[in-house]
JSON list of N, CA and C in Angstrom, two decimals:
[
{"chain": "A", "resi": 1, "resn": "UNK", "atom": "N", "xyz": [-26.24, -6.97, 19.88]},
{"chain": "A", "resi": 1, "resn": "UNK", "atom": "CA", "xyz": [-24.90, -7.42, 20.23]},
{"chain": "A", "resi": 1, "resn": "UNK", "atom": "C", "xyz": [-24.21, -7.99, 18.98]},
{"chain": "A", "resi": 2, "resn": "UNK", "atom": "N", "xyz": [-25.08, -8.80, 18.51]},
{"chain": "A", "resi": 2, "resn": "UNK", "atom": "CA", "xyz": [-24.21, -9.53, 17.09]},
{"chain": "A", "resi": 2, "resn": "UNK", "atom": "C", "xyz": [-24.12, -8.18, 16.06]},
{"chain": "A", "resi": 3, "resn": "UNK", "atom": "N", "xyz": [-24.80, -7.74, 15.76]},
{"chain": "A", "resi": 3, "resn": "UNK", "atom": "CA", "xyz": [-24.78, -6.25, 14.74]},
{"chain": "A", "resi": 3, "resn": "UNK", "atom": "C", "xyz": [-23.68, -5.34, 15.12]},
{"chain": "A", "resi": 4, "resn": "UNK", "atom": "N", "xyz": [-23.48, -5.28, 16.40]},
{"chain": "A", "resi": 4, "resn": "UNK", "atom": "CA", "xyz": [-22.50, -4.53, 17.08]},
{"chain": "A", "resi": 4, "resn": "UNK", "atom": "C", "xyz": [-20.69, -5.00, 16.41]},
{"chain": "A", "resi": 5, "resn": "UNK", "atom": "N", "xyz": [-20.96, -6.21, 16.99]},
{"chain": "A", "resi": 5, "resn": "UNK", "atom": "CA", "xyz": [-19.54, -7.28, 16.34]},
{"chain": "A", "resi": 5, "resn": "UNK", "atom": "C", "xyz": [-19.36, -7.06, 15.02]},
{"chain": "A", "resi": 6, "resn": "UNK", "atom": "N", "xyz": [-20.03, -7.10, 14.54]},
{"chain": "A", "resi": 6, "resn": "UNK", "atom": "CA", "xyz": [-20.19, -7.25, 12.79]},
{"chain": "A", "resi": 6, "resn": "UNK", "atom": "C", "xyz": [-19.54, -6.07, 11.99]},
{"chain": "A", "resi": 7, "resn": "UNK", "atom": "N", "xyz": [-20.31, -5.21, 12.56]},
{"chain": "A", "resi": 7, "resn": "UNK", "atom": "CA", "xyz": [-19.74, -3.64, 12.68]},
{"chain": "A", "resi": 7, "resn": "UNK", "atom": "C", "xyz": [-18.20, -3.32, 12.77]},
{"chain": "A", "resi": 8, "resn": "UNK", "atom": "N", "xyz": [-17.70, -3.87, 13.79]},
{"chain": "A", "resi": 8, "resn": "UNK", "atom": "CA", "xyz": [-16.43, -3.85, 14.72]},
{"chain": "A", "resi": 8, "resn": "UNK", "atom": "C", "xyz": [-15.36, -4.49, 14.02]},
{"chain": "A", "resi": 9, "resn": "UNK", "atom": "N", "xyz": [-15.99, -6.05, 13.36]},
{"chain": "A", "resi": 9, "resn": "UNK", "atom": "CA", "xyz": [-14.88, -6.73, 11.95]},
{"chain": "A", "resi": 9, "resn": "UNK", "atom": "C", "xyz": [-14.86, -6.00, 11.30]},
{"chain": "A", "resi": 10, "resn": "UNK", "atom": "N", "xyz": [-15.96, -5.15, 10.60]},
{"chain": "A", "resi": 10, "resn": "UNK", "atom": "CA", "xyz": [-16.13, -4.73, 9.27]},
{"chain": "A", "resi": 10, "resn": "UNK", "atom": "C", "xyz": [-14.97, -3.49, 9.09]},
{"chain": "A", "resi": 11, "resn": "UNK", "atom": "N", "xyz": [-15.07, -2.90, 10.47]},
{"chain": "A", "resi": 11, "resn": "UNK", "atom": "CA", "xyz": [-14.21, -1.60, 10.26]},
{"chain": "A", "resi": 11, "resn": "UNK", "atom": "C", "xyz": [-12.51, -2.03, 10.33]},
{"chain": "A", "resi": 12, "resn": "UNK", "atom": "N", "xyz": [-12.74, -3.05, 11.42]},
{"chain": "A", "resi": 12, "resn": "UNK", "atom": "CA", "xyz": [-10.94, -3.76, 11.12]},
{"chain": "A", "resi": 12, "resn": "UNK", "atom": "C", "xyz": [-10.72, -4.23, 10.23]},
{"chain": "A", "resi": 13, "resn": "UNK", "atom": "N", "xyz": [-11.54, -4.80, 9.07]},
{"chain": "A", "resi": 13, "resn": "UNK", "atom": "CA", "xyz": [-10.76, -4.74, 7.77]},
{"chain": "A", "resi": 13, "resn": "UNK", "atom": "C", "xyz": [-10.86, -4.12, 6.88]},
{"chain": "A", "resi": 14, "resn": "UNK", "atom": "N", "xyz": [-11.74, -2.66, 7.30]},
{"chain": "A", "resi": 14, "resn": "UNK", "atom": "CA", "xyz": [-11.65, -1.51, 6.56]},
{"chain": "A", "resi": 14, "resn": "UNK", "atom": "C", "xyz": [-10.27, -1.40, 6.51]},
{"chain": "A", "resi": 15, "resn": "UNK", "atom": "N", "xyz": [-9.99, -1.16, 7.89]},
{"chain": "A", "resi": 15, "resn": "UNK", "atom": "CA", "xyz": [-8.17, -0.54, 8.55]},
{"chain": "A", "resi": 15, "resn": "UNK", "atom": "C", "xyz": [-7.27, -1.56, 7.55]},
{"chain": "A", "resi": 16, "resn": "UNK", "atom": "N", "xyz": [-7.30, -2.69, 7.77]},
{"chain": "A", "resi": 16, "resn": "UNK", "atom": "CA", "xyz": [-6.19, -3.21, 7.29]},
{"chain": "A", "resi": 16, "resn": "UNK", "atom": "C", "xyz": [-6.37, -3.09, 5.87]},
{"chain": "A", "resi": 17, "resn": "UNK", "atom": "N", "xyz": [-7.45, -2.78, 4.80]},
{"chain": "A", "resi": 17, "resn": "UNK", "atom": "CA", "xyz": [-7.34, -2.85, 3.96]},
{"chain": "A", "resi": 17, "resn": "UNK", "atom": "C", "xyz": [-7.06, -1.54, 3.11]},
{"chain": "A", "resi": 18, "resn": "UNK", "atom": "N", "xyz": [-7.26, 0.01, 3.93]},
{"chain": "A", "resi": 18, "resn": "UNK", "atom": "CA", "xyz": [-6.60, 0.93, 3.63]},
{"chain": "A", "resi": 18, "resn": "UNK", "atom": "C", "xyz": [-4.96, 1.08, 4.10]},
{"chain": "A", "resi": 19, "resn": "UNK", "atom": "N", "xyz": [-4.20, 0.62, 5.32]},
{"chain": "A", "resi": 19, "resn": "UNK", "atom": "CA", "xyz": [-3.30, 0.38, 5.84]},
{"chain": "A", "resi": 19, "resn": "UNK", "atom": "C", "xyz": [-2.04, -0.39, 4.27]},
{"chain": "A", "resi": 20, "resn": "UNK", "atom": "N", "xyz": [-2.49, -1.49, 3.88]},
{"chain": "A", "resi": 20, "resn": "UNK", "atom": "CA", "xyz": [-2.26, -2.52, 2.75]},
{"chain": "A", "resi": 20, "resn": "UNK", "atom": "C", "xyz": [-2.14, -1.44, 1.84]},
{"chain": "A", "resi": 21, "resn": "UNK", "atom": "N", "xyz": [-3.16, -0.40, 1.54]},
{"chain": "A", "resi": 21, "resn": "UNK", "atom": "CA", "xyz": [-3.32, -0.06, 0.09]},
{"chain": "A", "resi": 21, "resn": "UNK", "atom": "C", "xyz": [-2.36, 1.50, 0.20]},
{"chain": "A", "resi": 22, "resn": "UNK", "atom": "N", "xyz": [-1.96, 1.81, 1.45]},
{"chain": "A", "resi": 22, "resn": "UNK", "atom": "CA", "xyz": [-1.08, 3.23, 1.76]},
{"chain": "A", "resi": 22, "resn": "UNK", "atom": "C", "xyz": [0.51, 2.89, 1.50]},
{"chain": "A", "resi": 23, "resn": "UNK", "atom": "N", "xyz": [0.28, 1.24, 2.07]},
{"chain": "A", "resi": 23, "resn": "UNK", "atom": "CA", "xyz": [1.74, 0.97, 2.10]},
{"chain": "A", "resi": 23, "resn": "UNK", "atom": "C", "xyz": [1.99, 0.46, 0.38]},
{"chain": "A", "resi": 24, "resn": "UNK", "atom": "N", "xyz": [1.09, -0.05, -0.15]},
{"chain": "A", "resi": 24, "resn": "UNK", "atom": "CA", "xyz": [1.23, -0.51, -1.63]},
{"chain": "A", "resi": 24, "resn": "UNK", "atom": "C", "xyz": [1.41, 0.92, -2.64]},
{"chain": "A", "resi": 25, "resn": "UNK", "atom": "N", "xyz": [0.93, 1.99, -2.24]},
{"chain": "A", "resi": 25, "resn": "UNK", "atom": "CA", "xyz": [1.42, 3.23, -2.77]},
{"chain": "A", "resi": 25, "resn": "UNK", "atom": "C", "xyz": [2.56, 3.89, -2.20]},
{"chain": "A", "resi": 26, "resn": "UNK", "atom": "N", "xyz": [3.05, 3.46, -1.37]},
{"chain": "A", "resi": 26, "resn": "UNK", "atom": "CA", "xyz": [4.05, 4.48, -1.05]},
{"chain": "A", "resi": 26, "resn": "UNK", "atom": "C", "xyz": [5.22, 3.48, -1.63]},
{"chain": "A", "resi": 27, "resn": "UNK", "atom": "N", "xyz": [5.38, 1.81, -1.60]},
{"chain": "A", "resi": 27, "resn": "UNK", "atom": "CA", "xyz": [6.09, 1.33, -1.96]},
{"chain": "A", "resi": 27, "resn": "UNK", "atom": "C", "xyz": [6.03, 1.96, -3.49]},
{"chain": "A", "resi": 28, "resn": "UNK", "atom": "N", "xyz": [4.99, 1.91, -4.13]},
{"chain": "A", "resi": 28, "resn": "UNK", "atom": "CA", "xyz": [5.66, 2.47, -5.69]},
{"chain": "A", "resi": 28, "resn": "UNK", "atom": "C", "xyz": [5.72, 3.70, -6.04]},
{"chain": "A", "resi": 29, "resn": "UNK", "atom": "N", "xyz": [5.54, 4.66, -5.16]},
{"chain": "A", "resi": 29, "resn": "UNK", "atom": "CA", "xyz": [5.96, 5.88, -4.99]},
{"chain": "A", "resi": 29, "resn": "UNK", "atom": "C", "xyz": [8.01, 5.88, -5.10]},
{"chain": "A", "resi": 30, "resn": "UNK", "atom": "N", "xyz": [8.21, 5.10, -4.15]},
{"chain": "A", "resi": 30, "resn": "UNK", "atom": "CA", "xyz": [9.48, 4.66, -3.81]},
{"chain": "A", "resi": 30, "resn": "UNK", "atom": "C", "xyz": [10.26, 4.30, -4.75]},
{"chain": "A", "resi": 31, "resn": "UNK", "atom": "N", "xyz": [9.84, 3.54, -5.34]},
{"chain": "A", "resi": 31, "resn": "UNK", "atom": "CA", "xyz": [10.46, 2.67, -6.66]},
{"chain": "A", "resi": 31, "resn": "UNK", "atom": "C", "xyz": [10.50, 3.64, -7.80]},
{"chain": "A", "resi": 32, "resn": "UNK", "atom": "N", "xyz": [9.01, 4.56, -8.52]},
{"chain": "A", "resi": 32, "resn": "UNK", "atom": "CA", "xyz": [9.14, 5.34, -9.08]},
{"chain": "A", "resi": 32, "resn": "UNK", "atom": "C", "xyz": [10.33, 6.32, -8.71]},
{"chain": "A", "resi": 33, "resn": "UNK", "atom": "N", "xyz": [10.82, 7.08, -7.53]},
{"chain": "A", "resi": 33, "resn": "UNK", "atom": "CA", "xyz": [11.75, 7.73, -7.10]},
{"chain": "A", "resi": 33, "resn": "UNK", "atom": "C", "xyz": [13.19, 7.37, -7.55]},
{"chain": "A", "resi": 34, "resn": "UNK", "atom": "N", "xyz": [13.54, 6.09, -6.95]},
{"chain": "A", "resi": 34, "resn": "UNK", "atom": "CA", "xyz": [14.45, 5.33, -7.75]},
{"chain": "A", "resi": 34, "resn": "UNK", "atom": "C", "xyz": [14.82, 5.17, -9.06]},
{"chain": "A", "resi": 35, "resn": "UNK", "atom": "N", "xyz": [13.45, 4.83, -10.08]},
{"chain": "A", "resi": 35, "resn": "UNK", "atom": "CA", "xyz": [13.83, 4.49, -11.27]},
{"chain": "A", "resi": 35, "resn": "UNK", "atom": "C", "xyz": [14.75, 5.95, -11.81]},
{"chain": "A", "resi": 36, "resn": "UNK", "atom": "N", "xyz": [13.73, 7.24, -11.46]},
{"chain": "A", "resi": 36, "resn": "UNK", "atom": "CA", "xyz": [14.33, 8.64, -11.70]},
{"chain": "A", "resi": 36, "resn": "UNK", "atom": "C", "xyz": [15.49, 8.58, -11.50]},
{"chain": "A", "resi": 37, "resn": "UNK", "atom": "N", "xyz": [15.92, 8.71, -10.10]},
{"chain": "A", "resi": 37, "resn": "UNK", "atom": "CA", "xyz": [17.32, 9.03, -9.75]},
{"chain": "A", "resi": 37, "resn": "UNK", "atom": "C", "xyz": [18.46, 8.39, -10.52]},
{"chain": "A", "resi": 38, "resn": "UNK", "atom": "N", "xyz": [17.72, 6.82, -10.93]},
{"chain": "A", "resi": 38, "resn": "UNK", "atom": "CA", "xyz": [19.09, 6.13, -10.80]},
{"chain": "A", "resi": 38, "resn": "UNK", "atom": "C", "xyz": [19.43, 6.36, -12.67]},
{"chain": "A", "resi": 39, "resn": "UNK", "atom": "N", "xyz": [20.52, 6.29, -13.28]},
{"chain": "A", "resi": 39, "resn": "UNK", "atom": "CA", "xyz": [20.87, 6.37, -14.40]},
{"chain": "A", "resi": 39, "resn": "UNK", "atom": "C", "xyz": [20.56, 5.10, -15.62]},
{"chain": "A", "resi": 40, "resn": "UNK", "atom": "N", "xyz": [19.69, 5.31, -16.49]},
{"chain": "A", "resi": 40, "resn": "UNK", "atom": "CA", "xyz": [19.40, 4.71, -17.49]},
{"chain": "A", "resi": 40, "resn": "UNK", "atom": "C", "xyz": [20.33, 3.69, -17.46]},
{"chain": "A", "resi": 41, "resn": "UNK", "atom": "N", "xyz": [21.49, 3.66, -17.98]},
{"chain": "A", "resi": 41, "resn": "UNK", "atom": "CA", "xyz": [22.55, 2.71, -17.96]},
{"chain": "A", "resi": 41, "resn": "UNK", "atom": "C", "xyz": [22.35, 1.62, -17.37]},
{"chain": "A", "resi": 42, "resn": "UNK", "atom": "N", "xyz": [22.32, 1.74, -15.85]},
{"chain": "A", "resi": 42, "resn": "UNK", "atom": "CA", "xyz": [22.13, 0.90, -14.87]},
{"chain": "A", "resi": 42, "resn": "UNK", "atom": "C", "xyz": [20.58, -0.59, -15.16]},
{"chain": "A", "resi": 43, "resn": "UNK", "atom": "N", "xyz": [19.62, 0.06, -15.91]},
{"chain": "A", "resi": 43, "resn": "UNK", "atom": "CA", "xyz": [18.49, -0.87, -16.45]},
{"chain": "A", "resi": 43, "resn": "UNK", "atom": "C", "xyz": [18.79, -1.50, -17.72]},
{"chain": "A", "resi": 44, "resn": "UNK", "atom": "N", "xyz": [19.75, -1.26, -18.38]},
{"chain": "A", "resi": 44, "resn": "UNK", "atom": "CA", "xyz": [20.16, -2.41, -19.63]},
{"chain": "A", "resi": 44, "resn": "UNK", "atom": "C", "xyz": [20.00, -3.82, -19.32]},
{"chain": "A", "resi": 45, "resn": "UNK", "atom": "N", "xyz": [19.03, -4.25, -20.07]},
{"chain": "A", "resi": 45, "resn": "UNK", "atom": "CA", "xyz": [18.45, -5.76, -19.91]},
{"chain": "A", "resi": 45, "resn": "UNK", "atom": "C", "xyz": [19.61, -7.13, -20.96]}
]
């Protein structure tokens, strides 16, 4: 029963920790997209 549980956390923070790491790539997927599109100009520091 306890091995069972253990099991059962382990895989829910498998999930959340691939979930975290899909959304942390697609956010800079996103941004990369952006930097492209948008015109050099616009990043003058």
């Amino acid at each position: 029963m306890y091995h069972s549980n253990v099991s059962g956390r382990s895989s829910e923070l498998r999930a959340l920790l691939i979930a975290g790491f899909i959304r942390r790539i697609s956010f800079v997927n996103n941004g990369w997209r952006e930097l492209k599109e948008t015109p050099s100009s616009n990043w003058k520091i």
